[in-house]
Amino acid sequence: MAMALRAASRVLLRAGSRLGRREAVDGARRFANKRVLVETEGAAGATRIAVMKFRNPPVNSLSLDFLTEFVISLEKLENDKSIRGVILTSDSLKRGNQTKVAATEKTEEKRATRDHGGRLQERPGIFSAGLDLLEMYGRNPAHYAEYWKAVQELWLRLYLSSLTLMSAINGASPAGGCLLAITCDYRIMADNPKYTIGLNESLLGIVAPFWLKDNYVNTIGHRAAERALQLGTLFPPAEALKVGVVDEVVPEDQVHSKTLSVMAKWLAIPDHSRQLTKTMMRKATADNLIKQREADIQNFASFISRDSIQKSLHMYLEKLKHKKG
Ligand SMILES: CCCCC/C=C\CCC/C=C/CC(=O)SCCNC(=O)CCNC(=O)[C@H](O)C(C)(C)COP(=O)(O)OP(=O)(O)OC[C@H]1O[C@@H](n2cnc3c(N)ncnc32)[C@H](O)[C@@H]1OP(=O)(O)O
């Protein structure tokens, strides 16, 4: 009987919910959409922490599908009263036996790195490559509007989240990747000089939206943001720490454990006082977007549709495609 119940519960757990799969794994729980894996740690009934792992090959770019799945996963965690802290990180691991598929092949699948079994793989060492350039290039204004609404939605949800959010930055984090990180309450970055973080939009011939600029100013201060935004600076870890884009830099193999230990300190603070303080610090910045969301969408759609901007994006995509190394 007990065996039958266990078997039945395994079947139910694996049957899949409307939002994604849910499985029981070694006492921890996890659910997964296609592009976001969520693992929760901690005993039932106690405070638990969730780790959201991005896995949108090849570079965790913020495609429309990824943004949608991200928001769904976050909402699920917000609604789970036992979860008080969430860690954002990349599922990208150093893996052997990878083959980069020829750059001449165009589809998303073909652009990805694959293992010898032909399965799609993340490229290693990437937290997130930021907004998906292919969502902003060669599409129509209605698509740009839909995409931008989803970008705004994710930013608002993260920036105003009542959860304690931390990012464990285990790879490159340009532009929208940096956006994900700076919405968090605390950032820990791997000490690998190959990884950089920052808002590099100006290098692409585009401009960070005002609310992202505000988030940056709130994080590193006005003068540093003014300089970094104009130059499109991508900071290696030591410089990111100095300017305040990240709060700590630790050896790569300690990023996860360090984030867990900092999270434990934050969770020792009563939720209500921490949450009210967070809201007090962030509400005005978020309200600034909320009150002009539609105008911001229209601005983006018309800005990104301009021939000159499309040309800049085309050149940047070509540069990425043909870069060496
Ligand atoms: C005045 C009114 C203003 C209103 C607002 C208007 C406009 C605002 C919009 C602004 C917001 C923008 C924010 C952004 O996030 S823009 C995106 C910025 N991202 C980047 O610049 C990152 C570019 N990528 C890289 O630097 C590198 O790819 C890397 C992440 C460091 C990884 O390097 P590596 O491991 O060497 O991998 P590859 O470079 O070979 O890339 C593999 C593959 O992936 C493609 N790719 C990379 N990044 C993106 C991306 N962001 N989107 C889509 N695709 C991406 C890359 O082209 C390769 O493809 P192929 O295999 O086909 O060559």
GROMACS .gro file of N, CA, C and O and ligand atoms in nm, residues 58-59 61 100-101 103 105 111-112 123-124 126 128-134 136 148 172 174-177 200-201 204 206-209 212 296 299-300 303-304 316-317 320-321 323 325, ligand 1:
model
  243
   58PRO      N    1   2.161   3.004  -2.634
   58PRO     CA    2   2.297   2.978  -2.586
   58PRO      C    3   2.346   3.074  -2.479
   58PRO      O    4   2.440   3.043  -2.407
   59VAL      N    5   2.282   3.196  -2.466
   59VAL     CA    6   2.344   3.298  -2.381
   59VAL      C    7   2.248   3.359  -2.278
   59VAL      O    8   2.272   3.467  -2.226
   61SER      N    9   1.972   3.504  -2.322
   61SER     CA   10   1.918   3.634  -2.360
   61SER      C   11   1.771   3.639  -2.318
   61SER      O   12   1.704   3.536  -2.308
  100LYS      N   13   3.055   2.442  -3.127
  100LYS     CA   14   2.977   2.558  -3.169
  100LYS      C   15   2.930   2.537  -3.312
  100LYS      O   16   3.008   2.510  -3.401
  101VAL      N   17   2.799   2.549  -3.331
  101VAL     CA   18   2.743   2.526  -3.464
  101VAL      C   19   2.777   2.645  -3.553
  101VAL      O   20   2.786   2.758  -3.506
  103ALA      N   21   2.825   2.966  -3.770
  103ALA     CA   22   2.755   3.093  -3.755
  103ALA      C   23   2.664   3.123  -3.873
  103ALA      O   24   2.576   3.208  -3.865
  105GLU      N   25   2.443   2.927  -3.985
  105GLU     CA   26   2.311   2.869  -3.962
  105GLU      C   27   2.230   2.965  -3.877
  105GLU      O   28   2.274   3.011  -3.774
  111ARG      N   29   2.178   2.828  -3.366
  111ARG     CA   30   2.276   2.920  -3.311
  111ARG      C   31   2.336   2.867  -3.182
  111ARG      O   32   2.441   2.909  -3.139
  112ALA      N   33   2.264   2.776  -3.118
  112ALA     CA   34   2.309   2.731  -2.987
  112ALA      C   35   2.427   2.635  -2.997
  112ALA      O   36   2.448   2.569  -3.098
  123ARG      N   37   2.609   2.838  -2.340
  123ARG     CA   38   2.753   2.865  -2.347
  123ARG      C   39   2.799   2.893  -2.205
  123ARG      O   40   2.728   2.956  -2.128
  124PRO      N   41   2.915   2.844  -2.167
  124PRO     CA   42   2.958   2.859  -2.028
  124PRO      C   43   2.994   3.004  -1.994
  124PRO      O   44   3.028   3.082  -2.083
  126ILE      N   45   2.811   3.261  -1.870
  126ILE     CA   46   2.722   3.373  -1.903
  126ILE      C   47   2.606   3.375  -1.804
  126ILE      O   48   2.531   3.278  -1.791
  128SER      N   49   2.365   3.644  -1.807
  128SER     CA   50   2.265   3.672  -1.911
  128SER      C   51   2.322   3.774  -2.007
  128SER      O   52   2.382   3.874  -1.965
  129ALA      N   53   2.300   3.750  -2.137
  129ALA     CA   54   2.349   3.844  -2.241
  129ALA      C   55   2.255   3.963  -2.258
  129ALA      O   56   2.272   4.043  -2.348
  130GLY      N   57   2.154   3.972  -2.171
  130GLY     CA   58   2.065   4.089  -2.177
  130GLY      C   59   1.948   4.068  -2.271
  130GLY      O   60   1.915   3.954  -2.308
  131LEU      N   61   1.887   4.178  -2.310
  131LEU     CA   62   1.770   4.167  -2.397
  131LEU      C   63   1.807   4.091  -2.523
  131LEU      O   64   1.920   4.100  -2.571
  132ASP      N   65   1.709   4.018  -2.574
  132ASP     CA   66   1.735   3.940  -2.694
  132ASP      C   67   1.733   4.034  -2.814
  132ASP      O   68   1.629   4.090  -2.850
  133LEU      N   69   1.849   4.049  -2.875
  133LEU     CA   70   1.862   4.144  -2.986
  133LEU      C   71   1.771   4.106  -3.102
  133LEU      O   72   1.725   4.192  -3.177
  134LEU      N   73   1.741   3.978  -3.113
  134LEU     CA   74   1.656   3.933  -3.225
  134LEU      C   75   1.509   3.967  -3.201
  134LEU      O   76   1.428   3.958  -3.293
  136MET      N   77   1.445   4.266  -3.107
  136MET     CA   78   1.444   4.412  -3.130
  136MET      C   79   1.489   4.447  -3.271
  136MET      O   80   1.508   4.562  -3.304
  148TRP      N   81   0.845   4.507  -2.530
  148TRP     CA   82   0.885   4.606  -2.429
  148TRP      C   83   0.796   4.598  -2.304
  148TRP      O   84   0.843   4.614  -2.192
  172ALA      N   85   2.916   3.652  -1.758
  172ALA     CA   86   2.901   3.784  -1.818
  172ALA      C   87   2.759   3.835  -1.798
  172ALA      O   88   2.662   3.759  -1.806
  174PRO      N   89   2.602   4.169  -1.938
  174PRO     CA   90   2.586   4.300  -2.000
  174PRO      C   91   2.438   4.344  -2.004
  174PRO      O   92   2.348   4.260  -2.007
  175ALA      N   93   2.419   4.475  -2.005
  175ALA     CA   94   2.288   4.538  -2.031
  175ALA      C   95   2.174   4.475  -1.952
  175ALA      O   96   2.169   4.483  -1.830
  176GLY      N   97   2.081   4.406  -2.021
  176GLY     CA   98   1.967   4.347  -1.952
  176GLY      C   99   2.010   4.244  -1.847
  176GLY      O  100   1.937   4.217  -1.751
  177GLY      N  101   2.130   4.187  -1.864
  177GLY     CA  102   2.182   4.095  -1.761
  177GLY      C  103   2.213   4.174  -1.635
  177GLY      O  104   2.183   4.130  -1.522
  200ASN      N  105   2.578   4.858  -2.127
  200ASN     CA  106   2.660   4.892  -2.244
  200ASN      C  107   2.577   4.938  -2.363
  200ASN      O  108   2.625   4.940  -2.476
  201GLU      N  109   2.451   4.978  -2.338
  201GLU     CA  110   2.361   5.012  -2.448
  201GLU      C  111   2.421   5.112  -2.546
  201GLU      O  112   2.404   5.099  -2.668
  204LEU      N  113   2.589   4.992  -2.847
  204LEU     CA  114   2.507   4.930  -2.951
  204LEU      C  115   2.434   5.037  -3.032
  204LEU      O  116   2.358   5.005  -3.123
  206ILE      N  117   2.208   5.227  -2.892
  206ILE     CA  118   2.076   5.244  -2.831
  206ILE      C  119   2.093   5.308  -2.693
  206ILE      O  120   2.205   5.332  -2.649
  207VAL      N  121   1.979   5.336  -2.631
  207VAL     CA  122   1.983   5.413  -2.506
  207VAL      C  123   1.908   5.336  -2.398
  207VAL      O  124   1.798   5.287  -2.422
  208ALA      N  125   1.966   5.330  -2.280
  208ALA     CA  126   1.895   5.263  -2.170
  208ALA      C  127   1.769   5.344  -2.137
  208ALA      O  128   1.772   5.467  -2.139
  209PRO      N  129   1.657   5.278  -2.109
  209PRO     CA  130   1.536   5.354  -2.075
  209PRO      C  131   1.554   5.426  -1.941
  209PRO      O  132   1.637   5.386  -1.860
  212LEU      N  133   1.561   5.225  -1.614
  212LEU     CA  134   1.682   5.146  -1.591
  212LEU      C  135   1.797   5.238  -1.547
  212LEU      O  136   1.874   5.207  -1.457
  296ASP      N  137   0.603   5.494  -2.252
  296ASP     CA  138   0.737   5.434  -2.261
  296ASP      C  139   0.738   5.323  -2.367
  296ASP      O  140   0.834   5.307  -2.442
  299ASN      N  141   0.731   5.494  -2.704
  299ASN     CA  142   0.865   5.552  -2.726
  299ASN      C  143   0.963   5.446  -2.776
  299ASN      O  144   1.038   5.467  -2.870
  300PHE      N  145   0.960   5.333  -2.706
  300PHE     CA  146   1.052   5.225  -2.741
  300PHE      C  147   1.023   5.175  -2.882
  300PHE      O  148   1.114   5.162  -2.966
  303PHE      N  149   1.132   5.431  -3.135
  303PHE     CA  150   1.280   5.447  -3.135
  303PHE      C  151   1.347   5.328  -3.203
  303PHE      O  152   1.431   5.342  -3.291
  304ILE      N  153   1.304   5.209  -3.165
  304ILE     CA  154   1.373   5.089  -3.214
  304ILE      C  155   1.339   5.061  -3.362
  304ILE      O  156   1.414   4.994  -3.432
  316TYR      N  157   2.583   4.561  -3.505
  316TYR     CA  158   2.627   4.499  -3.379
  316TYR      C  159   2.611   4.347  -3.386
  316TYR      O  160   2.699   4.272  -3.345
  317LEU      N  161   2.500   4.303  -3.444
  317LEU     CA  162   2.477   4.157  -3.458
  317LEU      C  163   2.583   4.094  -3.548
  317LEU      O  164   2.635   3.986  -3.520
  320LEU      N  165   2.902   4.064  -3.358
  320LEU     CA  166   2.898   3.949  -3.265
  320LEU      C  167   2.923   3.819  -3.339
  320LEU      O  168   2.995   3.731  -3.294
  321LYS      N  169   2.858   3.811  -3.457
  321LYS     CA  170   2.867   3.687  -3.535
  321LYS      C  171   3.009   3.660  -3.582
  321LYS      O  172   3.054   3.546  -3.586
  323LYS      N  173   3.293   3.790  -3.454
  323LYS     CA  174   3.404   3.815  -3.361
  323LYS      C  175   3.487   3.688  -3.343
  323LYS      O  176   3.437   3.576  -3.359
  325GLY      N  177   3.725   3.425  -3.118
  325GLY     CA  178   3.746   3.377  -2.982
  325GLY      C  179   3.623   3.348  -2.905
  325GLY      O  180   3.514   3.374  -2.939
  326LIG     C1  181   1.526   5.784  -2.642
  326LIG     C2  182   1.417   5.684  -2.618
  326LIG     C3  183   1.473   5.559  -2.552
  326LIG     C4  184   1.368   5.455  -2.539
  326LIG     C5  185   1.432   5.322  -2.514
  326LIG     C6  186   1.485   5.266  -2.639
  326LIG     C7  187   1.567   5.163  -2.654
  326LIG     C8  188   1.617   5.097  -2.541
  326LIG     C9  189   1.656   4.954  -2.555
  326LIG    C10  190   1.763   4.936  -2.473
  326LIG    C11  191   1.783   4.826  -2.382
  326LIG    C12  192   1.876   4.735  -2.413
  326LIG    C13  193   1.928   4.644  -2.315
  326LIG    C14  194   1.995   4.522  -2.371
  326LIG     O1  195   2.003   4.430  -2.299
  326LIG     S1  196   2.054   4.518  -2.530
  326LIG    C15  197   2.147   4.365  -2.540
  326LIG    C16  198   2.286   4.393  -2.499
  326LIG     N1  199   2.362   4.271  -2.493
  326LIG    C17  200   2.487   4.264  -2.536
  326LIG     O2  201   2.544   4.360  -2.584
  326LIG    C18  202   2.552   4.129  -2.524
  326LIG    C19  203   2.600   4.082  -2.654
  326LIG     N2  204   2.663   3.953  -2.641
  326LIG    C20  205   2.791   3.936  -2.599
  326LIG     O3  206   2.860   4.026  -2.564
  326LIG    C21  207   2.842   3.796  -2.601
  326LIG     O4  208   2.758   3.719  -2.683
  326LIG    C22  209   2.851   3.728  -2.462
  326LIG    C23  210   2.719   3.739  -2.385
  326LIG    C24  211   2.963   3.794  -2.380
  326LIG    C25  212   2.884   3.578  -2.482
  326LIG     O5  213   2.999   3.565  -2.560
  326LIG     P1  214   3.035   3.423  -2.624
  326LIG     O6  215   3.029   3.318  -2.522
  326LIG     O7  216   3.163   3.442  -2.697
  326LIG     O8  217   2.915   3.393  -2.724
  326LIG     P2  218   2.887   3.458  -2.867
  326LIG     O9  219   2.917   3.603  -2.866
  326LIG    O10  220   2.950   3.377  -2.973
  326LIG    O11  221   2.728   3.446  -2.873
  326LIG    C26  222   2.666   3.320  -2.900
  326LIG    C27  223   2.548   3.347  -2.991
  326LIG    O12  224   2.452   3.422  -2.916
  326LIG    C28  225   2.417   3.541  -2.988
  326LIG     N3  226   2.388   3.647  -2.892
  326LIG    C29  227   2.471   3.699  -2.803
  326LIG     N4  228   2.410   3.793  -2.731
  326LIG    C30  229   2.284   3.799  -2.776
  326LIG    C31  230   2.171   3.879  -2.739
  326LIG     N5  231   2.174   3.971  -2.643
  326LIG     N6  232   2.057   3.859  -2.808
  326LIG    C32  233   2.049   3.767  -2.905
  326LIG     N7  234   2.154   3.689  -2.945
  326LIG    C33  235   2.270   3.705  -2.879
  326LIG    C34  236   2.541   3.571  -3.070
  326LIG    O13  237   2.507   3.654  -3.179
  326LIG    C35  238   2.586   3.435  -3.110
  326LIG    O14  239   2.507   3.396  -3.220
  326LIG     P3  240   2.573   3.311  -3.341
  326LIG    O15  241   2.603   3.178  -3.280
  326LIG    O16  242   2.464   3.309  -3.444
  326LIG    O17  243   2.696   3.384  -3.386
   0.00000   0.00000   0.00000
